[in-house]
């Protein structure tokens, strides 16, 4: 990643501080430590390569050198945002989807934390919190996106098929303006986090809406039903075959098309 180009691309955004690494274990780990140590709102950790990138639980996220976007955004939630922190993963996913839309790509959000292009995962999001006593004092939004083909892991490493932007846009996709657009989208959408229109935009962007899905939770428990939409906290609403409503809460949920 070209650091001068990166600086230039981000220079007009109202960011905190920016730390860039050619290679790092995990940008989220660096950002969590920095947030605990007092990083300002909208500070960023960006890396060209991650050697220990993380997904949810102990899953791995692959970020090979020179081909992907790996960024962690630190937020210091304002008092008015604190009741809506479960929506932050939606904020990040919508910001990614908006940046893709400006490149004429229609993506979908596979609830809770994946962005799909042509039914394949192009980006994953990992939101983590820093606590001060009983209060969330900081959030780290980690976004990993496959830009060039070389960033897509081989199929045996994946639970869900993956793709890269290159597969839709060709090899000339630049990471710096892409990151700019994701951040600009997130900053623009953030004041609407608590609104009803935020939830309806998120719902509209969901993959499998109106279709049968299976949501596998933690130790293998399975909820199945038609995907209706979202609760106001961002939980997923399904309807089972008896017409009964099911709420799938955040956590380690994997969504798949149902039968
Ligand atoms: C995620 O977890 O999708 C969240 C990924 C967040 C990554 C970012 S990169 C910047 C920041 N720093 C970090 O250390 N993490 C964040 P989950 O839903 O648990 O999905 C993980 C699964 O995605 C893995 O088990 C693989 O099957 C698959 N996977 C790993 N690398 C991938 C890639 N590059 N593209 C598509 N799928 C991938």
XYZ file of C-alpha atoms and ligand atoms in Angstrom:
297
model
C 0.000 0.000 0.000
C 1.304 3.403 -0.926
C 1.536 5.463 2.268
C 1.688 8.839 0.519
C -1.361 7.980 -1.527
C -3.077 6.782 1.640
C -2.325 10.025 3.484
C -3.561 12.057 0.547
C -6.707 9.973 0.118
C -7.665 10.337 3.799
C -6.514 13.929 4.320
C -9.957 15.571 4.019
C -11.728 13.231 6.449
C -12.274 14.252 10.087
C -10.206 11.373 11.495
C -8.312 10.871 14.737
C -4.757 9.573 14.389
C -3.632 6.967 11.876
C -1.158 4.118 12.424
C 0.020 2.281 9.325
C 1.896 -1.051 9.288
C 3.412 -2.923 6.342
C 2.794 -6.060 8.362
C 1.101 -6.699 11.697
C -0.468 -9.597 13.625
C -3.983 -8.168 13.814
C -5.064 -4.544 13.326
C -7.884 -5.178 15.824
C -5.386 -6.209 18.527
C -3.350 -3.058 17.951
C -6.523 -0.933 17.948
C -7.883 -2.554 21.145
C -4.619 -1.797 22.972
C -4.584 1.740 21.576
C -8.241 2.323 22.506
C -7.480 1.134 26.054
C -4.582 3.579 26.073
C -6.793 6.530 25.096
C -6.915 6.720 21.274
C -9.106 9.489 19.893
C -12.427 8.929 18.149
C -12.012 7.788 14.519
C -8.388 6.754 14.925
C -7.326 4.065 12.465
C -4.992 1.107 12.310
C -4.273 0.074 8.735
C -2.062 -2.774 7.555
C -0.935 -4.117 4.213
C -0.596 -7.624 5.633
C -1.912 -9.414 8.713
C -0.138 -12.497 9.994
C -2.726 -13.298 12.685
C -5.911 -11.636 11.452
C -8.963 -12.712 13.443
C -12.576 -13.481 12.688
C -15.162 -14.208 15.378
C -14.230 -16.714 18.097
C -10.905 -18.260 17.143
C -11.450 -18.158 13.425
C -8.710 -16.843 11.171
C -8.974 -13.969 8.737
C -6.442 -14.046 5.905
C -4.841 -10.818 4.684
C -1.962 -11.585 2.356
C 0.456 -8.793 1.451
C -0.415 -6.267 -1.226
C -3.892 -7.475 -2.068
C -6.468 -6.662 0.597
C -7.824 -4.015 2.888
C -7.357 -4.511 6.622
C -8.427 -1.628 8.815
C -9.576 -1.136 12.378
C -11.560 1.965 13.210
C -11.710 3.120 16.817
C -14.925 4.814 17.896
C -15.524 6.638 21.136
C -19.291 6.350 21.301
C -21.125 9.516 22.324
C -23.795 9.251 25.049
C -26.522 9.342 22.373
C -24.937 6.414 20.517
C -24.559 4.143 23.538
C -28.130 2.761 23.427
C -27.513 1.678 19.819
C -24.141 -0.053 19.927
C -25.550 -3.358 18.641
C -26.218 -1.488 15.391
C -22.546 -0.658 14.815
C -21.905 -3.829 12.810
C -24.712 -2.671 10.491
C -23.120 0.766 10.235
C -19.871 -0.786 9.048
C -21.602 -3.182 6.649
C -23.694 -0.388 5.120
C -20.579 1.782 4.718
C -18.885 -1.060 2.829
C -22.008 -1.625 0.702
C -22.201 2.109 -0.124
C -18.554 2.201 -1.199
C -19.233 -0.747 -3.491
C -22.365 0.891 -4.878
C -20.331 3.934 -5.990
C -18.329 1.395 -8.010
C -21.601 0.139 -9.566
C -21.567 -3.058 -7.523
C -24.646 -4.299 -5.718
C -23.629 -6.142 -2.586
C -25.670 -7.785 0.128
C -25.165 -8.046 3.855
C -25.149 -11.591 5.165
C -26.254 -10.912 8.726
C -24.554 -10.248 10.990
C -21.092 -9.420 9.725
C -20.384 -10.409 6.127
C -20.679 -8.472 2.886
C -21.386 -10.547 -0.210
C -20.825 -9.879 -3.893
C -22.494 -12.316 -6.269
C -23.351 -14.486 -3.260
C -19.711 -14.744 -2.121
C -18.000 -13.158 0.844
C -15.944 -10.125 -0.148
C -15.642 -8.538 3.308
C -15.902 -9.512 6.961
C -16.456 -7.266 9.956
C -15.402 -7.808 13.560
C -16.665 -5.337 16.180
C -15.040 -5.494 19.614
C -15.514 -3.373 22.729
C -13.289 -1.743 25.302
C -14.972 -1.427 28.680
C -14.498 1.054 31.468
C -16.302 -0.517 34.435
C -19.875 -1.171 33.290
C -19.677 1.172 30.305
C -18.409 0.694 26.781
C -15.695 3.273 26.455
C -14.495 2.403 22.979
C -15.342 0.233 20.012
C -13.043 -1.259 17.443
C -14.575 -1.959 14.047
C -12.332 -4.289 12.089
C -12.982 -4.534 8.374
C -11.236 -6.982 6.096
C -11.916 -6.839 2.377
C -10.590 -8.919 -0.501
C -9.474 -6.511 -3.192
C -7.235 -8.444 -5.575
C -7.689 -12.104 -6.449
C -4.600 -13.060 -4.461
C -6.414 -12.168 -1.226
C -9.035 -14.902 -1.611
C -8.099 -17.939 0.483
C -8.288 -21.387 -1.057
C -11.657 -23.102 -0.737
C -10.618 -25.670 1.901
C -9.884 -22.828 4.356
C -13.370 -21.375 3.989
C -16.780 -22.074 5.506
C -18.500 -19.936 2.883
C -17.398 -19.133 -0.694
C -15.319 -15.980 -1.116
C -14.590 -13.473 -3.857
C -12.567 -10.320 -4.433
C -13.330 -6.954 -6.010
C -10.967 -7.822 -8.822
C -13.324 -10.585 -9.910
C -16.003 -7.933 -10.559
C -13.960 -4.851 -11.412
C -10.709 -6.096 -12.903
C -7.212 -5.708 -11.481
C -7.032 -1.908 -11.324
C -8.948 -1.431 -8.063
C -7.086 0.922 -5.756
C -7.270 0.351 -2.045
C -6.686 3.929 -0.867
C -9.775 5.536 -2.473
C -11.799 2.481 -1.467
C -10.849 2.974 2.172
C -11.654 6.686 1.849
C -15.142 5.887 0.587
C -15.846 3.333 3.321
C -14.780 5.813 6.008
C -16.679 8.713 4.427
C -19.807 6.535 4.281
C -19.447 5.481 7.897
C -18.956 9.079 9.045
C -21.995 10.240 7.034
C -24.256 7.460 8.301
C -23.169 7.591 11.935
C -25.502 10.470 12.985
C -28.454 8.328 11.800
C -27.455 5.277 13.844
C -30.449 5.540 16.193
C -33.071 6.280 13.533
C -35.755 3.963 12.110
C -34.503 4.743 8.613
C -31.131 3.253 9.588
C -32.786 -0.084 10.377
C -34.801 -0.023 7.170
C -31.695 0.691 5.042
C -29.934 -2.181 6.802
C -32.924 -4.476 6.225
C -33.066 -3.581 2.535
C -29.427 -4.545 2.131
C -29.821 -7.998 3.731
C -29.058 -11.141 1.786
C -31.782 -13.859 1.694
C -34.596 -11.436 2.605
C -37.928 -13.215 2.209
C -36.121 -16.535 1.725
C -35.757 -19.615 3.904
C -32.560 -19.579 5.951
C -30.864 -21.570 8.645
C -29.072 -19.770 11.448
C -26.581 -21.962 13.228
C -25.724 -20.704 16.679
C -22.737 -21.484 18.885
C -22.914 -25.156 19.871
C -24.807 -26.274 16.809
C -28.324 -25.119 17.744
C -30.237 -24.343 14.601
C -33.037 -21.867 13.914
C -34.773 -22.139 10.579
C -37.353 -19.930 8.948
C -38.123 -17.225 6.454
C -35.944 -14.148 6.866
C -38.298 -11.265 7.598
C -35.997 -8.453 8.711
C -34.461 -6.926 11.817
C -35.530 -6.028 15.329
C -34.740 -2.492 16.440
C -31.505 -3.665 18.122
C -30.381 -5.278 14.862
C -31.259 -8.855 15.855
C -32.551 -10.997 13.003
C -36.273 -11.765 12.645
C -37.314 -15.096 11.158
C -40.712 -16.762 10.831
C -40.864 -20.521 11.315
C -43.155 -22.862 9.363
C -45.938 -22.456 11.956
C -45.900 -18.696 11.439
C -44.197 -18.151 14.799
C -41.678 -15.336 15.009
C -38.093 -16.220 15.975
C -35.464 -13.712 17.030
C -31.843 -14.606 16.345
C -29.614 -12.582 18.625
C -26.060 -11.549 17.886
C -23.340 -13.960 18.775
C -21.665 -16.653 16.843
C -24.297 -17.077 14.166
C -23.706 -18.453 10.678
C -26.468 -17.856 8.203
C -27.066 -20.146 5.243
C -29.751 -20.545 2.648
C -32.377 -22.939 4.002
C -34.329 -25.777 2.450
C -15.281 -12.281 10.041
O -15.341 -13.274 10.958
O -15.704 -12.335 8.911
C -14.599 -11.024 10.557
C -13.335 -10.707 9.805
C -12.735 -9.421 10.276
C -11.380 -9.197 9.695
C -10.831 -7.852 10.040
S -9.397 -7.463 9.115
C -9.074 -6.100 10.099
C -9.386 -6.530 11.520
N -8.257 -7.166 12.171
C -8.526 -8.443 12.505
O -7.725 -9.208 13.080
N -9.781 -8.756 12.107
C -10.451 -7.624 11.496
P -16.165 -14.652 10.792
O -17.585 -14.356 10.427
O -15.902 -15.403 12.037
O -15.507 -15.332 9.538
C -14.272 -15.954 9.600
C -14.241 -16.984 8.488
O -14.120 -16.285 7.218
C -13.041 -17.911 8.543
O -13.302 -19.014 9.354
C -12.871 -18.302 7.073
O -13.764 -19.369 6.742
C -13.363 -17.079 6.332
N -12.270 -16.233 5.819
C -11.029 -16.026 6.315
N -10.335 -15.162 5.581
C -11.147 -14.801 4.551
C -11.000 -13.934 3.443
N -9.902 -13.226 3.222
N -12.062 -13.825 2.599
C -13.210 -14.521 2.787
N -13.406 -15.362 3.828
C -12.382 -15.496 4.693
